[in-house]
């Protein structure tokens, strides 16, 4: 699968790095070292992890060389060192982590020159890994109330009309084709029969969500699943993450952000609707007769559990998807205001636990039609 030329890959590496550095540039060293939120890594850990991952896949796996800092491999391995303990470990701090990023990058560019890009897969993996961690870092900035954690400017398709799009029954080819880069969980492409359904033209807005709150959305038992209700009661959830007592801080016309799957599910029920399945979402996203609006503003929760497509093969990074398959995680589709352009695709699958609200997630409703 030919993916990209040498100069495109080196440009993309450069762009990803510029974005990473711009995110942390306004912050004093102490903010980078701190655990900002119990769910998130210190920002310095993300930086060191970006470098360690790059060195593993480019200089080591692709180039066949030794790791620059083999002594740091476990500390920056997401599975060896889970998020909850990352505050207590000797990750690189201060200038050291920036030096490590730069030294690894120099090795990667050397491998690109000498060994070449191969089919480009591993470079693409590394570029997108850095982009994904940029979004993770923005989640940390959001939770910490630091700059870079909230959308600014107008949302995409601002002022797009509300309403429903009716999609007739029929099969779709779901997933990424065999050409070009895609993550393992997007393949193989396979046919799915999708019954007729309706899907909202735009995601649920802050204004609608405020209305839901005022109308007893977090009090009316009948709208919540058993699990969702138990979660909401235990943590005393009464509005999306980041709202003040007066409601949303952002524009009321913007899609709501930072709601959990449990809240999304309850909201849908309050509207006599439901969440779309992944197949419905993917079909609608390529439905050109009546295009849906505001894709790419908020990750959109679906009703689907995260599972491998029929014939799934883990590749090349085994721990990327497979270990998360099962009935614990729900899939989100689309992308958010914080997602890099290169990552945006109608076949990309994101996932998280149903109670999580740090991601830039919102809701697009669906419903059955006769
Ligand atoms: C695809 C966003 C769920 O952040 O856990 C980053 C991406 N994997 N490093 C995550 C990822 C390894 C992943 N998500
Ligand atoms: Fe990672």
mmCIF file of C-alpha atoms and ligand atoms in Angstrom:
data_model
loop_
_atom_site.group_PDB
_atom_site.id
_atom_site.type_symbol
_atom_site.label_atom_id
_atom_site.label_comp_id
_atom_site.label_asym_id
_atom_site.label_seq_id
_atom_site.Cartn_x
_atom_site.Cartn_y
_atom_site.Cartn_z
ATOM 1 C CA UNK A 1 0.000 0.000 0.000
ATOM 2 C CA UNK A 2 1.791 3.026 -1.266
ATOM 3 C CA UNK A 3 1.003 5.866 1.078
ATOM 4 C CA UNK A 4 3.109 8.947 0.777
ATOM 5 C CA UNK A 5 6.310 10.271 -0.621
ATOM 6 C CA UNK A 6 9.378 11.115 1.424
ATOM 7 C CA UNK A 7 8.798 14.879 1.414
ATOM 8 C CA UNK A 8 5.150 14.551 2.418
ATOM 9 C CA UNK A 9 6.120 12.416 5.408
ATOM 10 C CA UNK A 10 8.891 14.739 6.546
ATOM 11 C CA UNK A 11 6.506 17.716 6.184
ATOM 12 C CA UNK A 12 3.865 15.927 8.208
ATOM 13 C CA UNK A 13 6.378 15.040 10.931
ATOM 14 C CA UNK A 14 7.366 18.686 11.078
ATOM 15 C CA UNK A 15 3.766 19.915 11.237
ATOM 16 C CA UNK A 16 2.883 17.478 14.014
ATOM 17 C CA UNK A 17 5.882 18.609 16.039
ATOM 18 C CA UNK A 18 5.113 22.293 15.564
ATOM 19 C CA UNK A 19 1.624 21.664 16.933
ATOM 20 C CA UNK A 20 2.917 19.724 19.917
ATOM 21 C CA UNK A 21 5.392 22.442 20.840
ATOM 22 C CA UNK A 22 2.827 25.224 20.346
ATOM 23 C CA UNK A 23 0.484 23.519 22.811
ATOM 24 C CA UNK A 24 2.985 23.568 25.645
ATOM 25 C CA UNK A 25 4.821 26.802 24.759
ATOM 26 C CA UNK A 26 2.591 29.086 26.889
ATOM 27 C CA UNK A 27 2.941 26.901 29.995
ATOM 28 C CA UNK A 28 5.486 27.263 32.786
ATOM 29 C CA UNK A 29 7.535 24.163 33.616
ATOM 30 C CA UNK A 30 5.573 23.450 36.793
ATOM 31 C CA UNK A 31 2.336 23.032 34.802
ATOM 32 C CA UNK A 32 3.998 20.450 32.554
ATOM 33 C CA UNK A 33 5.218 18.358 35.483
ATOM 34 C CA UNK A 34 1.987 18.385 37.471
ATOM 35 C CA UNK A 35 -0.775 15.810 37.364
ATOM 36 C CA UNK A 36 -3.527 18.174 36.207
ATOM 37 C CA UNK A 37 -6.329 15.642 36.585
ATOM 38 C CA UNK A 38 -6.402 12.093 37.994
ATOM 39 C CA UNK A 39 -7.489 10.709 34.593
ATOM 40 C CA UNK A 40 -4.660 12.309 32.652
ATOM 41 C CA UNK A 41 -0.879 12.015 32.436
ATOM 42 C CA UNK A 42 1.380 14.947 33.270
ATOM 43 C CA UNK A 43 1.964 16.837 29.983
ATOM 44 C CA UNK A 44 5.679 16.083 30.251
ATOM 45 C CA UNK A 45 4.817 12.364 30.203
ATOM 46 C CA UNK A 46 2.889 12.810 26.936
ATOM 47 C CA UNK A 47 5.911 14.588 25.446
ATOM 48 C CA UNK A 48 8.369 11.867 26.457
ATOM 49 C CA UNK A 49 5.920 9.175 25.325
ATOM 50 C CA UNK A 50 5.594 10.802 21.882
ATOM 51 C CA UNK A 51 9.389 10.638 21.534
ATOM 52 C CA UNK A 52 9.690 7.071 22.877
ATOM 53 C CA UNK A 53 6.963 5.821 20.531
ATOM 54 C CA UNK A 54 8.585 7.482 17.543
ATOM 55 C CA UNK A 55 11.985 6.003 18.351
ATOM 56 C CA UNK A 56 10.504 2.524 18.835
ATOM 57 C CA UNK A 57 8.725 2.488 15.453
ATOM 58 C CA UNK A 58 11.156 4.418 13.270
ATOM 59 C CA UNK A 59 14.765 4.020 14.387
ATOM 60 C CA UNK A 60 14.239 0.621 16.045
ATOM 61 C CA UNK A 61 11.524 -1.322 14.180
ATOM 62 C CA UNK A 62 11.826 0.346 10.759
ATOM 63 C CA UNK A 63 15.516 1.249 10.790
ATOM 64 C CA UNK A 64 16.689 -1.801 12.740
ATOM 65 C CA UNK A 65 18.755 0.277 15.195
ATOM 66 C CA UNK A 66 18.978 0.353 18.972
ATOM 67 C CA UNK A 67 16.642 2.570 20.991
ATOM 68 C CA UNK A 68 18.174 5.906 21.914
ATOM 69 C CA UNK A 69 16.983 5.499 25.510
ATOM 70 C CA UNK A 70 16.173 1.838 26.122
ATOM 71 C CA UNK A 71 16.229 2.660 29.840
ATOM 72 C CA UNK A 72 13.063 4.757 29.387
ATOM 73 C CA UNK A 73 11.080 2.207 27.383
ATOM 74 C CA UNK A 74 8.954 0.854 30.261
ATOM 75 C CA UNK A 75 8.341 4.245 31.811
ATOM 76 C CA UNK A 76 6.864 5.531 28.530
ATOM 77 C CA UNK A 77 4.983 2.348 27.648
ATOM 78 C CA UNK A 78 1.262 3.024 28.134
ATOM 79 C CA UNK A 79 0.616 -0.515 29.377
ATOM 80 C CA UNK A 80 3.667 -0.959 31.617
ATOM 81 C CA UNK A 81 2.953 2.412 33.182
ATOM 82 C CA UNK A 82 -0.805 3.140 33.346
ATOM 83 C CA UNK A 83 -2.092 6.707 33.645
ATOM 84 C CA UNK A 84 -2.922 6.435 37.341
ATOM 85 C CA UNK A 85 0.733 6.045 38.383
ATOM 86 C CA UNK A 86 2.343 8.412 35.880
ATOM 87 C CA UNK A 87 2.622 11.226 38.397
ATOM 88 C CA UNK A 88 5.019 9.273 40.579
ATOM 89 C CA UNK A 89 7.628 8.127 38.087
ATOM 90 C CA UNK A 90 10.906 9.692 36.967
ATOM 91 C CA UNK A 91 9.732 10.879 33.518
ATOM 92 C CA UNK A 92 11.933 13.457 31.805
ATOM 93 C CA UNK A 93 11.276 17.032 32.867
ATOM 94 C CA UNK A 94 12.335 20.538 31.891
ATOM 95 C CA UNK A 95 14.760 20.867 28.997
ATOM 96 C CA UNK A 96 15.501 17.103 29.100
ATOM 97 C CA UNK A 97 12.205 16.115 27.526
ATOM 98 C CA UNK A 98 12.564 18.678 24.718
ATOM 99 C CA UNK A 99 16.106 17.440 24.050
ATOM 100 C CA UNK A 100 14.826 13.866 23.897
ATOM 101 C CA UNK A 101 12.094 14.845 21.395
ATOM 102 C CA UNK A 102 14.642 16.609 19.203
ATOM 103 C CA UNK A 103 17.248 13.820 19.366
ATOM 104 C CA UNK A 104 14.713 11.164 18.409
ATOM 105 C CA UNK A 105 13.432 13.290 15.555
ATOM 106 C CA UNK A 106 16.935 13.658 14.183
ATOM 107 C CA UNK A 107 17.296 9.858 14.149
ATOM 108 C CA UNK A 108 13.920 9.457 12.411
ATOM 109 C CA UNK A 109 14.825 11.872 9.625
ATOM 110 C CA UNK A 110 18.123 10.073 9.178
ATOM 111 C CA UNK A 111 16.304 6.744 8.813
ATOM 112 C CA UNK A 112 13.924 8.361 6.328
ATOM 113 C CA UNK A 113 16.940 9.475 4.273
ATOM 114 C CA UNK A 114 18.938 6.276 4.485
ATOM 115 C CA UNK A 115 16.378 3.440 4.722
ATOM 116 C CA UNK A 116 13.543 5.316 3.024
ATOM 117 C CA UNK A 117 9.873 5.367 4.041
ATOM 118 C CA UNK A 118 9.124 1.728 3.131
ATOM 119 C CA UNK A 119 5.420 1.666 2.320
ATOM 120 C CA UNK A 120 4.986 4.626 4.679
ATOM 121 C CA UNK A 121 2.841 2.783 7.226
ATOM 122 C CA UNK A 122 5.143 3.183 10.212
ATOM 123 C CA UNK A 123 5.794 6.869 9.521
ATOM 124 C CA UNK A 124 2.071 7.449 9.169
ATOM 125 C CA UNK A 125 1.519 5.588 12.447
ATOM 126 C CA UNK A 126 4.005 7.846 14.227
ATOM 127 C CA UNK A 127 2.621 11.069 12.713
ATOM 128 C CA UNK A 128 -0.909 10.126 13.761
ATOM 129 C CA UNK A 129 0.216 8.978 17.175
ATOM 130 C CA UNK A 130 1.642 12.423 17.854
ATOM 131 C CA UNK A 131 -1.571 13.999 16.528
ATOM 132 C CA UNK A 132 -3.674 11.786 18.804
ATOM 133 C CA UNK A 133 -1.585 12.759 21.799
ATOM 134 C CA UNK A 134 -2.056 16.409 20.856
ATOM 135 C CA UNK A 135 -5.767 15.852 21.311
ATOM 136 C CA UNK A 136 -5.157 14.012 24.608
ATOM 137 C CA UNK A 137 -3.033 16.947 25.762
ATOM 138 C CA UNK A 138 -5.841 19.342 24.850
ATOM 139 C CA UNK A 139 -8.169 17.256 27.023
ATOM 140 C CA UNK A 140 -5.742 17.787 29.890
ATOM 141 C CA UNK A 141 -5.660 21.530 29.146
ATOM 142 C CA UNK A 142 -9.463 21.584 29.157
ATOM 143 C CA UNK A 143 -9.742 19.789 32.513
ATOM 144 C CA UNK A 144 -7.074 22.072 33.998
ATOM 145 C CA UNK A 145 -8.697 25.247 32.667
ATOM 146 C CA UNK A 146 -5.491 26.066 30.786
ATOM 147 C CA UNK A 147 -5.314 27.704 27.324
ATOM 148 C CA UNK A 148 -5.881 25.334 24.385
ATOM 149 C CA UNK A 149 -8.661 23.253 25.924
ATOM 150 C CA UNK A 150 -11.681 24.978 24.416
ATOM 151 C CA UNK A 151 -12.804 25.612 20.836
ATOM 152 C CA UNK A 152 -12.601 29.160 19.570
ATOM 153 C CA UNK A 153 -14.074 30.959 16.592
ATOM 154 C CA UNK A 154 -17.179 29.778 14.822
ATOM 155 C CA UNK A 155 -17.991 26.073 14.593
ATOM 156 C CA UNK A 156 -18.021 24.353 11.187
ATOM 157 C CA UNK A 157 -21.280 24.892 9.272
ATOM 158 C CA UNK A 158 -22.426 27.449 11.831
ATOM 159 C CA UNK A 159 -26.129 28.098 11.316
ATOM 160 C CA UNK A 160 -26.772 24.802 9.542
ATOM 161 C CA UNK A 161 -30.489 23.997 9.744
ATOM 162 C CA UNK A 162 -31.894 21.509 12.254
ATOM 163 C CA UNK A 163 -34.081 18.605 11.260
ATOM 164 C CA UNK A 164 -33.845 14.989 10.199
ATOM 165 C CA UNK A 165 -32.364 13.255 7.199
ATOM 166 C CA UNK A 166 -34.104 10.092 6.066
ATOM 167 C CA UNK A 167 -31.793 7.378 4.802
ATOM 168 C CA UNK A 168 -33.482 4.498 2.973
ATOM 169 C CA UNK A 169 -32.688 0.865 3.708
ATOM 170 C CA UNK A 170 -29.764 -0.611 1.829
ATOM 171 C CA UNK A 171 -26.292 -2.040 2.156
ATOM 172 C CA UNK A 172 -23.098 -0.061 2.704
ATOM 173 C CA UNK A 173 -19.475 -1.010 2.321
ATOM 174 C CA UNK A 174 -18.220 -0.268 5.804
ATOM 175 C CA UNK A 175 -14.610 0.366 6.725
ATOM 176 C CA UNK A 176 -11.427 1.431 4.962
ATOM 177 C CA UNK A 177 -10.384 0.000 1.613
ATOM 178 C CA UNK A 178 -7.138 -1.966 1.406
ATOM 179 C CA UNK A 179 -5.341 1.060 -0.107
ATOM 180 C CA UNK A 180 -3.663 3.804 1.865
ATOM 181 C CA UNK A 181 -3.196 4.167 5.596
ATOM 182 C CA UNK A 182 -5.892 3.102 8.037
ATOM 183 C CA UNK A 183 -5.782 1.735 11.559
ATOM 184 C CA UNK A 184 -6.269 -2.016 11.885
ATOM 185 C CA UNK A 185 -9.749 -1.650 13.428
ATOM 186 C CA UNK A 186 -11.045 0.078 10.241
ATOM 187 C CA UNK A 187 -10.396 -3.054 8.167
ATOM 188 C CA UNK A 188 -11.413 -5.178 6.421
ATOM 189 C CA UNK A 189 -14.055 -3.311 4.464
ATOM 190 C CA UNK A 190 -17.224 -5.385 4.536
ATOM 191 C CA UNK A 191 -20.853 -5.113 3.543
ATOM 192 C CA UNK A 192 -23.498 -4.273 6.145
ATOM 193 C CA UNK A 193 -27.247 -4.128 5.553
ATOM 194 C CA UNK A 194 -28.678 -1.029 7.163
ATOM 195 C CA UNK A 195 -32.455 -0.733 7.643
ATOM 196 C CA UNK A 196 -34.081 2.653 6.962
ATOM 197 C CA UNK A 197 -33.485 5.253 9.661
ATOM 198 C CA UNK A 198 -33.418 8.969 10.284
ATOM 199 C CA UNK A 199 -30.431 10.916 11.570
ATOM 200 C CA UNK A 200 -30.179 14.470 12.850
ATOM 201 C CA UNK A 201 -28.756 16.993 10.439
ATOM 202 C CA UNK A 202 -26.636 18.530 13.197
ATOM 203 C CA UNK A 203 -25.342 17.522 16.614
ATOM 204 C CA UNK A 204 -27.248 18.485 19.774
ATOM 205 C CA UNK A 205 -26.477 22.082 20.797
ATOM 206 C CA UNK A 206 -25.620 23.567 24.192
ATOM 207 C CA UNK A 207 -29.018 25.295 24.099
ATOM 208 C CA UNK A 208 -30.892 21.998 23.699
ATOM 209 C CA UNK A 209 -28.822 20.457 26.439
ATOM 210 C CA UNK A 210 -29.592 23.367 28.784
ATOM 211 C CA UNK A 211 -33.257 22.765 28.039
ATOM 212 C CA UNK A 212 -32.787 19.087 28.923
ATOM 213 C CA UNK A 213 -31.208 20.086 32.261
ATOM 214 C CA UNK A 214 -34.026 22.511 33.046
ATOM 215 C CA UNK A 215 -36.614 19.907 32.120
ATOM 216 C CA UNK A 216 -35.290 17.467 34.712
ATOM 217 C CA UNK A 217 -32.959 15.592 32.401
ATOM 218 C CA UNK A 218 -30.725 14.516 35.249
ATOM 219 C CA UNK A 219 -33.674 13.742 37.564
ATOM 220 C CA UNK A 220 -36.135 11.769 35.445
ATOM 221 C CA UNK A 221 -35.246 8.122 36.125
ATOM 222 C CA UNK A 222 -37.124 6.819 33.081
ATOM 223 C CA UNK A 223 -34.643 8.329 30.632
ATOM 224 C CA UNK A 224 -31.595 6.625 32.120
ATOM 225 C CA UNK A 225 -30.165 3.136 31.847
ATOM 226 C CA UNK A 226 -29.566 1.343 35.163
ATOM 227 C CA UNK A 227 -25.817 1.678 34.794
ATOM 228 C CA UNK A 228 -26.049 5.307 33.728
ATOM 229 C CA UNK A 229 -28.303 6.210 36.640
ATOM 230 C CA UNK A 230 -25.967 4.520 39.152
ATOM 231 C CA UNK A 231 -22.989 6.422 37.699
ATOM 232 C CA UNK A 232 -24.836 9.766 37.721
ATOM 233 C CA UNK A 233 -25.987 9.264 41.330
ATOM 234 C CA UNK A 234 -22.571 8.192 42.589
ATOM 235 C CA UNK A 235 -20.774 11.189 41.091
ATOM 236 C CA UNK A 236 -23.649 13.643 41.471
ATOM 237 C CA UNK A 237 -23.641 14.575 37.790
ATOM 238 C CA UNK A 238 -26.057 17.398 36.941
ATOM 239 C CA UNK A 239 -24.659 18.872 33.710
ATOM 240 C CA UNK A 240 -21.882 18.321 31.151
ATOM 241 C CA UNK A 241 -18.272 18.583 32.319
ATOM 242 C CA UNK A 242 -17.063 22.179 32.198
ATOM 243 C CA UNK A 243 -20.447 23.915 32.606
ATOM 244 C CA UNK A 244 -20.931 26.434 35.363
ATOM 245 C CA UNK A 245 -24.078 26.614 37.507
ATOM 246 C CA UNK A 246 -25.372 29.101 34.931
ATOM 247 C CA UNK A 247 -25.057 26.640 32.089
ATOM 248 C CA UNK A 248 -22.658 26.298 29.171
ATOM 249 C CA UNK A 249 -19.682 28.610 28.991
ATOM 250 C CA UNK A 250 -19.558 28.408 25.200
ATOM 251 C CA UNK A 251 -21.932 29.657 22.545
ATOM 252 C CA UNK A 252 -25.396 28.157 23.006
ATOM 253 C CA UNK A 253 -25.576 27.349 19.312
ATOM 254 C CA UNK A 254 -22.409 25.253 19.400
ATOM 255 C CA UNK A 255 -22.648 21.454 19.671
ATOM 256 C CA UNK A 256 -22.573 20.306 23.301
ATOM 257 C CA UNK A 257 -19.196 18.930 24.419
ATOM 258 C CA UNK A 258 -17.952 16.737 27.272
ATOM 259 C CA UNK A 259 -20.927 14.500 27.803
ATOM 260 C CA UNK A 260 -20.529 10.826 28.650
ATOM 261 C CA UNK A 261 -22.131 7.977 26.720
ATOM 262 C CA UNK A 262 -24.510 7.532 29.667
ATOM 263 C CA UNK A 263 -25.686 11.153 29.350
ATOM 264 C CA UNK A 264 -25.886 10.930 25.559
ATOM 265 C CA UNK A 265 -28.047 7.820 25.866
ATOM 266 C CA UNK A 266 -30.371 9.493 28.415
ATOM 267 C CA UNK A 267 -30.652 12.657 26.332
ATOM 268 C CA UNK A 268 -31.600 10.610 23.266
ATOM 269 C CA UNK A 269 -34.330 8.825 25.202
ATOM 270 C CA UNK A 270 -35.717 12.144 26.458
ATOM 271 C CA UNK A 271 -36.201 13.114 22.810
ATOM 272 C CA UNK A 272 -37.879 9.863 21.823
ATOM 273 C CA UNK A 273 -34.747 9.091 19.833
ATOM 274 C CA UNK A 274 -31.620 6.943 20.188
ATOM 275 C CA UNK A 275 -27.923 7.010 19.354
ATOM 276 C CA UNK A 276 -26.956 5.918 15.836
ATOM 277 C CA UNK A 277 -25.120 2.659 15.288
ATOM 278 C CA UNK A 278 -21.659 2.891 13.743
ATOM 279 C CA UNK A 279 -23.021 1.584 10.444
ATOM 280 C CA UNK A 280 -25.753 4.241 10.437
ATOM 281 C CA UNK A 281 -23.222 6.944 11.206
ATOM 282 C CA UNK A 282 -20.851 5.820 8.463
ATOM 283 C CA UNK A 283 -23.660 5.525 5.930
ATOM 284 C CA UNK A 284 -24.957 8.996 6.760
ATOM 285 C CA UNK A 285 -21.477 10.519 6.606
ATOM 286 C CA UNK A 286 -21.163 9.559 2.950
ATOM 287 C CA UNK A 287 -24.828 10.131 2.057
ATOM 288 C CA UNK A 288 -24.527 12.783 -0.609
ATOM 289 C CA UNK A 289 -28.228 13.234 -1.400
ATOM 290 C CA UNK A 290 -28.701 15.104 1.860
ATOM 291 C CA UNK A 291 -25.400 15.677 3.612
ATOM 292 C CA UNK A 292 -25.268 15.821 7.399
ATOM 293 C CA UNK A 293 -23.745 18.988 8.873
ATOM 294 C CA UNK A 294 -21.070 19.844 11.381
ATOM 295 C CA UNK A 295 -19.061 16.635 11.126
ATOM 296 C CA UNK A 296 -15.723 17.238 12.800
ATOM 297 C CA UNK A 297 -16.895 19.590 15.522
ATOM 298 C CA UNK A 298 -17.479 16.982 18.250
ATOM 299 C CA UNK A 299 -16.843 13.250 18.480
ATOM 300 C CA UNK A 300 -20.210 11.581 18.155
ATOM 301 C CA UNK A 301 -21.156 8.734 20.509
ATOM 302 C CA UNK A 302 -22.674 5.690 18.832
ATOM 303 C CA UNK A 303 -24.622 2.814 20.366
ATOM 304 C CA UNK A 304 -21.994 0.334 19.134
ATOM 305 C CA UNK A 305 -19.539 -1.519 21.326
ATOM 306 C CA UNK A 306 -15.933 -1.501 20.105
ATOM 307 C CA UNK A 307 -15.327 -4.767 18.262
ATOM 308 C CA UNK A 308 -13.189 -6.035 15.396
ATOM 309 C CA UNK A 309 -14.769 -6.193 11.960
ATOM 310 C CA UNK A 310 -15.211 -9.731 10.553
ATOM 311 C CA UNK A 311 -11.731 -10.910 9.587
ATOM 312 C CA UNK A 312 -9.931 -8.339 11.766
ATOM 313 C CA UNK A 313 -6.132 -8.667 11.883
ATOM 314 C CA UNK A 314 -4.093 -6.729 14.467
ATOM 315 C CA UNK A 315 -1.438 -4.699 12.627
ATOM 316 C CA UNK A 316 1.176 -3.358 13.090
ATOM 317 C CA UNK A 317 0.776 -2.064 16.636
ATOM 318 C CA UNK A 318 -0.951 -4.932 18.448
ATOM 319 C CA UNK A 319 -1.953 -2.952 21.512
ATOM 320 C CA UNK A 320 -3.674 -0.199 19.518
ATOM 321 C CA UNK A 321 -7.157 -1.712 19.200
ATOM 322 C CA UNK A 322 -7.502 -5.365 20.039
ATOM 323 C CA UNK A 323 -7.004 -5.092 23.790
ATOM 324 C CA UNK A 324 -9.989 -2.696 23.952
ATOM 325 C CA UNK A 325 -12.465 -4.876 22.038
ATOM 326 C CA UNK A 326 -15.469 -6.100 24.013
ATOM 327 C CA UNK A 327 -18.517 -4.710 25.758
ATOM 328 C CA UNK A 328 -16.758 -2.151 27.945
ATOM 329 C CA UNK A 329 -16.005 0.555 25.368
ATOM 330 C CA UNK A 330 -18.383 2.434 23.086
ATOM 331 C CA UNK A 331 -17.390 3.779 19.685
ATOM 332 C CA UNK A 332 -17.331 7.462 18.765
ATOM 333 C CA UNK A 333 -17.281 8.599 15.145
ATOM 334 C CA UNK A 334 -16.291 11.739 13.271
ATOM 335 C CA UNK A 335 -13.663 13.914 14.907
ATOM 336 C CA UNK A 336 -13.602 17.054 17.045
ATOM 337 C CA UNK A 337 -12.462 20.660 16.747
ATOM 338 C CA UNK A 338 -9.186 19.418 18.310
ATOM 339 C CA UNK A 339 -8.504 16.672 15.741
ATOM 340 C CA UNK A 340 -5.693 17.139 13.228
ATOM 341 C CA UNK A 341 -6.758 17.417 9.597
ATOM 342 C CA UNK A 342 -4.785 14.309 8.636
ATOM 343 C CA UNK A 343 -6.735 12.179 11.111
ATOM 344 C CA UNK A 344 -10.192 13.151 9.911
ATOM 345 C CA UNK A 345 -11.946 10.347 8.107
ATOM 346 C CA UNK A 346 -15.387 8.787 7.854
ATOM 347 C CA UNK A 347 -13.999 5.330 8.654
ATOM 348 C CA UNK A 348 -11.940 6.283 11.738
ATOM 349 C CA UNK A 349 -13.144 4.689 14.966
ATOM 350 C CA UNK A 350 -12.523 6.230 18.367
ATOM 351 C CA UNK A 351 -13.600 4.579 21.605
ATOM 352 C CA UNK A 352 -13.905 5.201 25.316
ATOM 353 C CA UNK A 353 -15.641 3.981 28.465
ATOM 354 C CA UNK A 354 -19.299 5.062 28.807
ATOM 355 C CA UNK A 355 -18.646 7.267 31.849
ATOM 356 C CA UNK A 356 -15.792 9.296 30.310
ATOM 357 C CA UNK A 357 -16.253 13.030 29.667
ATOM 358 C CA UNK A 358 -12.726 14.352 29.099
ATOM 359 C CA UNK A 359 -12.969 13.655 25.361
ATOM 360 C CA UNK A 360 -14.456 16.297 23.054
ATOM 361 C CA UNK A 361 -17.634 14.273 22.701
ATOM 362 C CA UNK A 362 -21.183 15.227 21.832
ATOM 363 C CA UNK A 363 -24.302 13.650 20.369
ATOM 364 C CA UNK A 364 -26.049 13.287 17.031
ATOM 365 C CA UNK A 365 -29.473 11.680 17.387
ATOM 366 C CA UNK A 366 -30.972 8.946 15.266
ATOM 367 C CA UNK A 367 -34.356 7.255 15.184
ATOM 368 C CA UNK A 368 -36.214 4.400 13.557
ATOM 369 C CA UNK A 369 -38.574 5.136 10.698
ATOM 370 C CA UNK A 370 -41.538 3.068 9.550
HETATM 371 C C1 LIG B 1 -7.645 5.987 19.767
HETATM 372 C C2 LIG B 1 -7.712 7.932 21.126
HETATM 373 C C3 LIG B 1 -8.512 5.839 21.989
HETATM 374 O O1 LIG B 1 -5.637 7.787 23.276
HETATM 375 O O2 LIG B 1 -6.072 5.790 23.987
HETATM 376 C C4 LIG B 1 -2.603 6.947 21.687
HETATM 377 C C5 LIG B 1 -4.984 6.614 20.794
HETATM 378 N N1 LIG B 1 -3.218 4.906 21.403
HETATM 379 N N2 LIG B 1 -1.585 6.165 22.049
HETATM 380 C C6 LIG B 1 -5.914 6.611 23.072
HETATM 381 C C7 LIG B 1 -3.629 6.164 21.285
HETATM 382 C C8 LIG B 1 -1.959 4.918 21.887
HETATM 383 C C9 LIG B 1 -6.112 6.105 21.657
HETATM 384 N N3 LIG B 1 -7.462 6.478 21.129
HETATM 385 FE FE1 LIG B 2 0.257 6.737 22.933
#
